[in-house]
Structures are given as C-alpha cells and as structure tokens.
Amino acid sequence: MKFSTTYLIYPENRSLQRAIANSLGVLTSEEAAAAVPDSKIAVADNFLYTRGNYEQRRYSSKIFETLVEVLELSLSETSAAATHVKNISRKQEPLAWAETQNNLGNILAAMGQQRRDVELFERAIQCFTYALEEFKQESTPLKWAATQFNLGTANQALGRLLETTKPFKNAVDAYTNALMVWTKNGAPEDWMFTMHQLGDTFHAFGKLLKGNRQFQKSIVAYKNALAVLDADNYALELTAAHNNRAVVLHHLGESEGNPERLEEAIRSYEKALAVSMEQQLPIHLAVLCRVNKATAQSLFAELTKDTRLSDELADEFEVIIECFSHALQPLCLRHCKEQMDKAKSLALASSASH
C-alpha cells in the first residue's frame, strides 16, 4: 500500500567517523587539511540528519575520493613504493588489513549514499565481507561485531536504494550477529545503536511486504533503544528514536485503519519534538517532527471524521508554512501545502454534509 509521507531522522554514523579518523594518517598533510569542513557556510543545512545512514559532519566529504584511492592502494598487492602510501600485507598483518577493509567499506558506503550508487554500496559490502574473513567472533569479538554492524548498515542503505527485500534480510542477519557480542549489559551503547538500526531496517523492510509483522518488530527494536537513551547524553539519538518509532506506529495505524495506533504515534512524535526543542537541536528537526505529527493527526481526523480537528490542522500546516518555510526542505514544503489543502477540503466536505 502507499503510506503517508513521513520524515525519518538519522543519527550520526560513528563508525564512519572512526573510519575517516583512522584513515587520515595515510594522507599527506595537504590532503588531510581538506578534511576540515567549511565552517564559513552561513546557510543552514535543512537536510542534515535526514539523508540516510551515513550522516556525519565532523569531516568534509570532499576527501572521500582521495581516501578511497589511498586505502585501495595500501591494500593492493602491487607495491606502493613509488608513493607515500604504505602497503598493508594481508599475510603479514591480517588484522590491520581487515581494519583497513572496514574503514574503506564505510567510506565507500558514504559515497554510495551521496551518489545513490549501487556499485559503491556493493563494493562496501565486499570490503566488510573481506574483513570478516580475518575478524572472528572467537578471537576478535569486538572487531567482528563492529564489522557485522557495518555490514548491516551498508545492506540497509542498499535496500533503501533498490527498494528490494534481500539486502534488508542480510542487514537483519548482520545486526543480529553483532548483538551476539554487543549485549545490553556488556556494551549498552553499541547495543542501543544496533537496536536503533534494526528499527530502521524492519520498518523499511516491512513497507515492501504484506502484513505488519516487520512493523511490530521495528516498534520493539526502537523501544529497546529507548530504554538506554537519555536526553543529556544522546539528544539526537533520543529524538530520532521517538520520531522514527512514531513513523512506524503511524504507518502501522494506517495499514490497520486503527486510530489508536495513530494516537500512540502522535504521542511519540510529541516526545521527539519536546526533546529536540529542549536540547536545542537544529530547528529543521523540530519542524520535521511537527510536520510528521500533523500528518498523523490529519489521518486520524480522516479516519474518525473529526471535522473540527481537520479545521485545526489546516491552520497548523498554514502556520508551519508561514513561520518555518526557511527550515523546510522543498519537497516537505510541498507536502505541507498538500496536507493543508486536504485538511481544508475534509473540513469543508464534512460541513457541507451537515
């Protein structure tokens, strides 16, 4: 079925940040200097934390191509003696070789997201697969779990791009493997991030399937993540978990035609909005939570034939458009206008029938 337009929030990808940080040493000083993001840009990035799984703003994406080139050269069997790049021998340094594959995979996947490039994601997945040939659960459990997590995220992103089920199945398997090492008590932060990614994966997976089982799994995964999160230490992650859980409840309520599910979604959107505002996250995130909430309320009004609420929502979308147009992505602005017109039509149609 065609689901309502909603907006997910993606926390920063810490694995990608670590991959970049770990790889800067292979660059020349001039190349490494390009890693510093441009802080002079005055225009707010209204797409920040909404593009996908490979969000990070610590480093400039301008260095991705250079990093890939240098990392691939360091892994090549051909001698890199003519360059400043040190060759990493799989035979002599298997764990360093695997770690480099891991770093390369994350950067390739980030480029894949930027360019919407299937081949780059597939190359990233191959890198993680190579790394897992050296990292073993028994001998290097933490590295093995981290690589499984990275493999899951690359597959999840590929599944979103292709809109096909197999990568999502692979992602679930990889995340499940990671949780064999990253337990709630032993590694609560890693466990939380994995649960969050499982929530994202089950939701996207469920949208491609009949029935609501994957949506229900997604809700449980987000609930697990929320058990670890707090606003002081994880403001963005907490906002994302509440918002994304609400999106799943929203779509589940839509699939079931169930107003009670929508009410639960609305409450979760409200929590996301509250955390975002209280913790002073970028304003566009609060606006997206507000748009999501109003969209769910609009569907609730339609299902319950609540004319008064439809009328209020027409005003709400008008306020969002007039007061926060600077914080809205172009397609989101169009969505708000469509929702405003829909709410007005519902209110008028209902009034005319009485």
CSV table of C-alpha atoms in Angstrom, one decimal:
chain,number,residue,atom,x,y,z
A,1,MET,CA,0.0,0.0,0.0
A,2,LYS,CA,1.0,3.6,-0.4
A,3,PHE,CA,1.9,5.0,3.0
A,4,SER,CA,1.8,8.6,4.2
A,5,THR,CA,4.8,10.8,3.6
A,6,THR,CA,6.9,10.9,6.8
A,7,TYR,CA,10.4,12.0,7.7
A,8,LEU,CA,13.0,9.9,9.4
A,9,ILE,CA,15.9,11.2,11.4
A,10,TYR,CA,19.3,9.5,11.2
A,11,PRO,CA,21.8,9.9,14.0
A,12,GLU,CA,25.5,10.5,13.1
A,13,ASN,CA,27.3,7.4,11.9
A,14,ARG,CA,30.0,6.9,14.4
A,15,SER,CA,31.5,4.0,12.5
A,16,LEU,CA,32.0,6.3,9.5
A,17,GLN,CA,33.5,9.0,11.7
A,18,ARG,CA,36.0,6.5,13.2
A,19,ALA,CA,36.8,5.1,9.7
A,20,ILE,CA,37.7,8.6,8.5
A,21,ALA,CA,39.7,9.4,11.6
A,22,ASN,CA,41.6,6.2,11.4
A,23,SER,CA,42.4,6.8,7.8
A,24,LEU,CA,43.6,10.3,7.9
A,25,GLY,CA,47.2,9.2,8.7
A,26,VAL,CA,47.6,7.7,5.2
A,27,LEU,CA,47.1,11.1,3.6
A,28,THR,CA,49.6,13.8,3.0
A,29,SER,CA,49.3,16.9,5.3
A,30,GLU,CA,47.8,18.8,2.4
A,31,GLU,CA,45.3,16.1,1.7
A,32,ALA,CA,44.4,15.8,5.4
A,33,ALA,CA,43.8,19.6,5.6
A,34,ALA,CA,40.9,19.2,3.2
A,35,ALA,CA,39.1,17.0,5.8
A,36,VAL,CA,38.2,20.1,7.9
A,37,PRO,CA,34.6,21.1,7.0
A,38,ASP,CA,33.9,24.6,5.8
A,39,SER,CA,32.7,26.5,8.8
A,40,LYS,CA,32.1,29.7,6.9
A,41,ILE,CA,28.9,28.4,5.3
A,42,ALA,CA,26.1,30.6,6.7
A,43,VAL,CA,23.1,28.8,5.1
A,44,ALA,CA,21.5,26.1,7.4
A,45,ASP,CA,21.6,22.6,6.1
A,46,ASN,CA,18.0,21.5,6.3
A,47,PHE,CA,18.9,18.1,5.1
A,48,LEU,CA,21.3,17.4,8.0
A,49,TYR,CA,20.4,14.0,9.7
A,50,THR,CA,17.8,13.2,7.1
A,51,ARG,CA,19.8,11.9,4.1
A,52,GLY,CA,20.4,8.4,5.3
A,53,ASN,CA,22.5,6.0,7.3
A,54,TYR,CA,25.9,7.7,6.6
A,55,GLU,CA,25.4,11.1,8.3
A,56,GLN,CA,28.4,12.8,9.8
A,57,ARG,CA,29.5,16.4,9.9
A,58,ARG,CA,32.9,16.2,11.6
A,59,TYR,CA,34.8,15.8,8.3
A,60,SER,CA,34.3,17.2,4.8
A,61,SER,CA,33.0,14.7,2.3
A,62,LYS,CA,35.4,16.2,-0.2
A,63,ILE,CA,38.2,13.8,1.0
A,64,PHE,CA,36.2,10.6,0.4
A,65,GLU,CA,37.5,10.0,-3.1
A,66,THR,CA,41.1,10.6,-2.0
A,67,LEU,CA,40.7,8.4,1.0
A,68,VAL,CA,39.3,5.6,-1.1
A,69,GLU,CA,42.1,5.9,-3.7
A,70,VAL,CA,44.8,5.8,-1.0
A,71,LEU,CA,43.2,3.0,1.0
A,72,GLU,CA,42.8,0.8,-2.0
A,73,LEU,CA,46.4,1.5,-3.0
A,74,SER,CA,47.5,0.4,0.5
A,75,LEU,CA,45.6,-2.8,0.1
A,76,SER,CA,46.8,-3.6,-3.4
A,77,GLU,CA,49.2,-6.4,-3.8
A,78,THR,CA,51.2,-4.2,-6.1
A,79,SER,CA,54.0,-2.4,-4.3
A,80,ALA,CA,53.2,1.2,-3.5
A,81,ALA,CA,56.9,2.1,-3.2
A,82,ALA,CA,56.6,4.9,-5.6
A,83,THR,CA,54.1,6.7,-3.4
A,84,HIS,CA,53.9,7.8,0.3
A,85,VAL,CA,51.4,5.0,0.9
A,86,LYS,CA,52.4,2.0,3.0
A,87,ASN,CA,51.4,-1.3,1.7
A,88,ILE,CA,49.4,-3.4,4.2
A,89,SER,CA,50.1,-7.1,3.6
A,90,ARG,CA,47.2,-9.4,4.4
A,91,LYS,CA,49.6,-12.3,5.0
A,92,GLN,CA,51.9,-10.3,7.4
A,93,GLU,CA,49.3,-8.0,9.0
A,94,PRO,CA,45.9,-9.7,8.7
A,95,LEU,CA,44.1,-7.7,11.4
A,96,ALA,CA,45.5,-4.4,10.1
A,97,TRP,CA,44.4,-5.4,6.6
A,98,ALA,CA,40.9,-6.3,7.9
A,99,GLU,CA,40.7,-3.0,9.7
A,100,THR,CA,41.6,-1.1,6.6
A,101,GLN,CA,38.9,-3.0,4.7
A,102,ASN,CA,36.5,-1.9,7.3
A,103,ASN,CA,37.5,1.7,7.0
A,104,LEU,CA,37.3,1.5,3.2
A,105,GLY,CA,33.9,-0.1,3.3
A,106,ASN,CA,32.4,2.7,5.4
A,107,ILE,CA,33.8,5.4,3.2
A,108,LEU,CA,32.6,3.7,0.0
A,109,ALA,CA,29.2,3.3,1.5
A,110,ALA,CA,29.1,7.0,2.4
A,111,MET,CA,30.0,7.8,-1.2
A,112,GLY,CA,27.3,5.4,-2.3
A,113,GLN,CA,24.7,7.3,-0.3
A,114,GLN,CA,25.9,10.6,-1.7
A,115,ARG,CA,25.7,9.4,-5.3
A,116,ARG,CA,22.9,6.9,-4.9
A,117,ASP,CA,25.3,4.4,-6.4
A,118,VAL,CA,24.5,0.7,-6.1
A,119,GLU,CA,28.0,-0.3,-7.2
A,120,LEU,CA,29.7,1.7,-4.4
A,121,PHE,CA,27.4,0.0,-1.8
A,122,GLU,CA,28.3,-3.4,-3.3
A,123,ARG,CA,32.0,-2.6,-3.1
A,124,ALA,CA,31.5,-1.6,0.6
A,125,ILE,CA,29.7,-4.8,1.4
A,126,GLN,CA,32.5,-6.7,-0.2
A,127,CYS,CA,35.0,-4.9,1.9
A,128,PHE,CA,33.2,-5.8,5.1
A,129,THR,CA,32.9,-9.4,3.9
A,130,TYR,CA,36.7,-9.5,3.4
A,131,ALA,CA,37.2,-8.0,6.9
A,132,LEU,CA,35.1,-10.8,8.4
A,133,GLU,CA,37.4,-13.4,6.8
A,134,GLU,CA,40.0,-12.2,9.3
A,135,PHE,CA,37.9,-10.9,12.2
A,136,LYS,CA,36.4,-13.9,14.1
A,137,GLN,CA,33.9,-14.0,16.8
A,138,GLU,CA,36.1,-16.2,18.9
A,139,SER,CA,39.4,-14.4,18.6
A,140,THR,CA,38.4,-10.7,17.9
A,141,PRO,CA,34.8,-10.5,19.1
A,142,LEU,CA,34.6,-6.7,19.3
A,143,LYS,CA,36.0,-6.1,15.8
A,144,TRP,CA,33.8,-8.9,14.5
A,145,ALA,CA,30.7,-7.3,16.0
A,146,ALA,CA,31.6,-3.9,14.7
A,147,THR,CA,32.2,-5.2,11.2
A,148,GLN,CA,28.8,-7.1,11.3
A,149,PHE,CA,27.2,-3.8,12.3
A,150,ASN,CA,28.9,-2.0,9.4
A,151,LEU,CA,27.8,-4.8,7.0
A,152,GLY,CA,24.2,-4.5,8.3
A,153,THR,CA,24.2,-0.7,7.7
A,154,ALA,CA,25.5,-1.0,4.2
A,155,ASN,CA,22.9,-3.6,3.3
A,156,GLN,CA,20.2,-1.5,4.9
A,157,ALA,CA,21.2,1.5,2.8
A,158,LEU,CA,21.4,-0.6,-0.3
A,159,GLY,CA,17.9,-2.0,0.4
A,160,ARG,CA,16.5,1.5,0.6
A,161,LEU,CA,18.1,2.5,-2.7
A,162,LEU,CA,17.0,-0.6,-4.5
A,163,GLU,CA,13.7,-1.0,-2.7
A,164,THR,CA,14.1,-4.7,-2.6
A,165,THR,CA,14.0,-7.2,0.3
A,166,LYS,CA,17.2,-9.2,0.1
A,167,PRO,CA,19.5,-6.5,1.4
A,168,PHE,CA,17.2,-5.9,4.3
A,169,LYS,CA,17.3,-9.7,5.2
A,170,ASN,CA,21.1,-9.5,5.0
A,171,ALA,CA,21.0,-6.4,7.3
A,172,VAL,CA,18.9,-8.1,9.9
A,173,ASP,CA,21.2,-11.1,9.9
A,174,ALA,CA,24.3,-9.0,10.3
A,175,TYR,CA,22.8,-6.8,13.1
A,176,THR,CA,21.6,-10.0,14.9
A,177,ASN,CA,25.2,-11.3,14.7
A,178,ALA,CA,26.5,-8.1,16.2
A,179,LEU,CA,24.1,-8.5,19.1
A,180,MET,CA,25.7,-11.9,20.0
A,181,VAL,CA,28.7,-9.8,21.2
A,182,TRP,CA,27.2,-6.4,22.0
A,183,THR,CA,24.8,-7.2,24.8
A,184,LYS,CA,22.7,-4.7,26.7
A,185,ASN,CA,24.7,-5.1,29.9
A,186,GLY,CA,28.2,-5.6,28.3
A,187,ALA,CA,28.1,-2.9,25.6
A,188,PRO,CA,24.9,-0.8,26.2
A,189,GLU,CA,25.8,2.0,23.7
A,190,ASP,CA,26.6,-0.4,20.9
A,191,TRP,CA,23.5,-2.5,21.7
A,192,MET,CA,21.4,0.7,21.6
A,193,PHE,CA,22.7,1.8,18.2
A,194,THR,CA,22.2,-1.7,16.8
A,195,MET,CA,18.6,-1.8,18.1
A,196,HIS,CA,18.0,1.6,16.5
A,197,GLN,CA,19.3,0.3,13.2
A,198,LEU,CA,17.2,-2.8,13.5
A,199,GLY,CA,14.2,-0.5,14.0
A,200,ASP,CA,15.0,1.4,10.8
A,201,THR,CA,15.6,-1.8,8.9
A,202,PHE,CA,12.4,-3.6,10.0
A,203,HIS,CA,10.4,-0.6,9.1
A,204,ALA,CA,11.9,-0.2,5.6
A,205,PHE,CA,11.6,-4.0,5.1
A,206,GLY,CA,8.0,-4.0,6.2
A,207,LYS,CA,7.0,-1.4,3.7
A,208,LEU,CA,7.9,-3.8,1.0
A,209,LEU,CA,5.9,-6.8,2.4
A,210,LYS,CA,2.3,-7.7,3.1
A,211,GLY,CA,1.2,-7.8,6.7
A,212,ASN,CA,2.5,-5.9,9.7
A,213,ARG,CA,4.9,-8.3,11.4
A,214,GLN,CA,8.1,-6.3,10.4
A,215,PHE,CA,6.5,-3.1,11.7
A,216,GLN,CA,5.8,-4.7,15.0
A,217,LYS,CA,9.4,-5.9,15.2
A,218,SER,CA,10.5,-2.4,14.4
A,219,ILE,CA,8.5,-0.9,17.2
A,220,VAL,CA,10.0,-3.4,19.7
A,221,ALA,CA,13.6,-2.6,18.5
A,222,TYR,CA,13.0,1.2,19.0
A,223,LYS,CA,11.5,0.5,22.4
A,224,ASN,CA,14.7,-1.4,23.3
A,225,ALA,CA,16.9,1.5,22.1
A,226,LEU,CA,14.8,4.0,24.1
A,227,ALA,CA,15.5,2.0,27.3
A,228,VAL,CA,19.2,3.1,27.1
A,229,LEU,CA,18.8,6.6,25.7
A,230,ASP,CA,18.7,9.8,27.7
A,231,ALA,CA,18.3,13.4,26.6
A,232,ASP,CA,21.5,14.7,28.2
A,233,ASN,CA,23.9,12.3,26.6
A,234,TYR,CA,22.0,11.2,23.4
A,235,ALA,CA,19.7,14.1,22.5
A,236,LEU,CA,19.9,13.5,18.7
A,237,GLU,CA,19.6,9.7,19.1
A,238,LEU,CA,16.6,10.0,21.5
A,239,THR,CA,14.8,12.4,19.2
A,240,ALA,CA,15.4,10.1,16.3
A,241,ALA,CA,14.2,7.0,18.2
A,242,HIS,CA,11.0,8.7,19.3
A,243,ASN,CA,10.4,10.2,15.8
A,244,ASN,CA,11.2,7.0,13.9
A,245,ARG,CA,9.2,4.8,16.3
A,246,ALA,CA,6.3,7.2,15.7
A,247,VAL,CA,6.7,6.8,11.9
A,248,VAL,CA,6.3,3.1,12.3
A,249,LEU,CA,3.3,3.4,14.5
A,250,HIS,CA,1.9,5.9,12.0
A,251,HIS,CA,2.3,3.5,9.1
A,252,LEU,CA,1.0,0.6,11.2
A,253,GLY,CA,-2.1,2.6,12.2
A,254,GLU,CA,-2.6,3.5,8.5
A,255,SER,CA,-2.2,-0.2,7.4
A,256,GLU,CA,-4.7,-1.3,10.1
A,257,GLY,CA,-7.0,1.6,9.8
A,258,ASN,CA,-6.5,1.9,13.6
A,259,PRO,CA,-7.0,5.4,15.2
A,260,GLU,CA,-5.5,4.1,18.5
A,261,ARG,CA,-2.2,3.3,16.8
A,262,LEU,CA,-2.2,6.8,15.3
A,263,GLU,CA,-2.8,8.3,18.8
A,264,GLU,CA,0.2,6.4,20.0
A,265,ALA,CA,2.2,7.7,17.1
A,266,ILE,CA,1.2,11.3,17.8
A,267,ARG,CA,2.4,10.9,21.4
A,268,SER,CA,5.7,9.6,20.2
A,269,TYR,CA,6.1,12.5,17.8
A,270,GLU,CA,5.3,14.9,20.6
A,271,LYS,CA,8.2,13.3,22.7
A,272,ALA,CA,10.6,13.7,19.8
A,273,LEU,CA,9.5,17.3,19.3
A,274,ALA,CA,10.0,18.1,23.0
A,275,VAL,CA,13.5,16.6,23.2
A,276,SER,CA,14.5,18.3,20.0
A,277,MET,CA,13.4,21.7,21.3
A,278,GLU,CA,14.6,21.3,24.9
A,279,GLN,CA,18.1,20.2,23.7
A,280,GLN,CA,18.2,22.9,21.0
A,281,LEU,CA,18.9,20.6,18.1
A,282,PRO,CA,18.9,22.1,14.6
A,283,ILE,CA,15.5,23.7,14.1
A,284,HIS,CA,14.6,21.8,11.0
A,285,LEU,CA,14.5,18.6,13.0
A,286,ALA,CA,11.8,20.0,15.3
A,287,VAL,CA,9.9,21.2,12.3
A,288,LEU,CA,10.0,17.8,10.7
A,289,CYS,CA,8.7,16.2,13.9
A,290,ARG,CA,5.9,18.8,13.9
A,291,VAL,CA,5.1,18.0,10.3
A,292,ASN,CA,5.1,14.3,11.0
A,293,LYS,CA,2.8,14.8,14.0
A,294,ALA,CA,0.3,17.0,12.0
A,295,THR,CA,0.3,14.4,9.1
A,296,ALA,CA,-0.6,11.7,11.6
A,297,GLN,CA,-3.3,13.9,13.1
A,298,SER,CA,-4.7,14.5,9.6
A,299,LEU,CA,-5.0,10.8,9.0
A,300,PHE,CA,-6.6,10.4,12.5
A,301,ALA,CA,-9.1,13.2,11.7
A,302,GLU,CA,-9.9,11.5,8.4
A,303,LEU,CA,-10.5,8.0,10.0
A,304,THR,CA,-12.6,9.4,12.8
A,305,LYS,CA,-14.4,12.0,10.7
A,306,ASP,CA,-13.3,14.7,13.1
A,307,THR,CA,-14.2,18.0,11.2
A,308,ARG,CA,-13.0,20.2,14.0
A,309,LEU,CA,-9.6,18.6,14.0
A,310,SER,CA,-9.3,18.9,10.2
A,311,ASP,CA,-10.0,22.6,10.5
A,312,GLU,CA,-7.4,23.0,13.2
A,313,LEU,CA,-4.8,21.1,11.1
A,314,ALA,CA,-5.4,23.3,8.1
A,315,ASP,CA,-4.4,26.2,10.4
A,316,GLU,CA,-1.4,24.1,11.8
A,317,PHE,CA,0.0,23.5,8.3
A,318,GLU,CA,-0.5,27.1,7.4
A,319,VAL,CA,1.5,28.2,10.5
A,320,ILE,CA,4.3,25.7,9.6
A,321,ILE,CA,4.4,27.0,6.0
A,322,GLU,CA,4.4,30.7,7.1
A,323,CYS,CA,6.7,30.5,10.1
A,324,PHE,CA,9.1,27.8,9.2
A,325,SER,CA,9.5,27.8,5.4
A,326,HIS,CA,13.2,28.6,5.9
A,327,ALA,CA,13.6,25.3,7.8
A,328,LEU,CA,11.6,23.2,5.3
A,329,GLN,CA,13.1,21.1,2.6
A,330,PRO,CA,11.4,21.9,-0.8
A,331,LEU,CA,9.5,18.6,-1.0
A,332,CYS,CA,8.5,18.9,2.6
A,333,LEU,CA,7.1,22.3,1.9
A,334,ARG,CA,5.1,20.9,-1.0
A,335,HIS,CA,3.9,18.1,1.3
A,336,CYS,CA,2.7,20.7,3.9
A,337,LYS,CA,0.8,22.6,1.2
A,338,GLU,CA,-0.9,19.4,0.0
A,339,GLN,CA,-1.8,18.4,3.6
A,340,MET,CA,-3.2,21.9,4.3
A,341,ASP,CA,-5.4,21.7,1.2
A,342,LYS,CA,-6.5,18.2,2.1
A,343,ALA,CA,-7.4,19.3,5.6
A,344,LYS,CA,-9.4,22.3,4.3
A,345,SER,CA,-11.2,20.0,1.8
A,346,LEU,CA,-12.1,17.5,4.5
A,347,ALA,CA,-13.4,20.2,6.8
A,348,LEU,CA,-15.5,21.8,4.0
A,349,ALA,CA,-16.9,18.5,2.8
A,350,SER,CA,-17.9,17.5,6.3
A,351,SER,CA,-19.5,20.9,7.0
A,352,ALA,CA,-21.5,20.7,3.7
A,353,SER,CA,-22.9,17.3,4.6
A,354,HIS,CA,-24.4,18.6,7.8
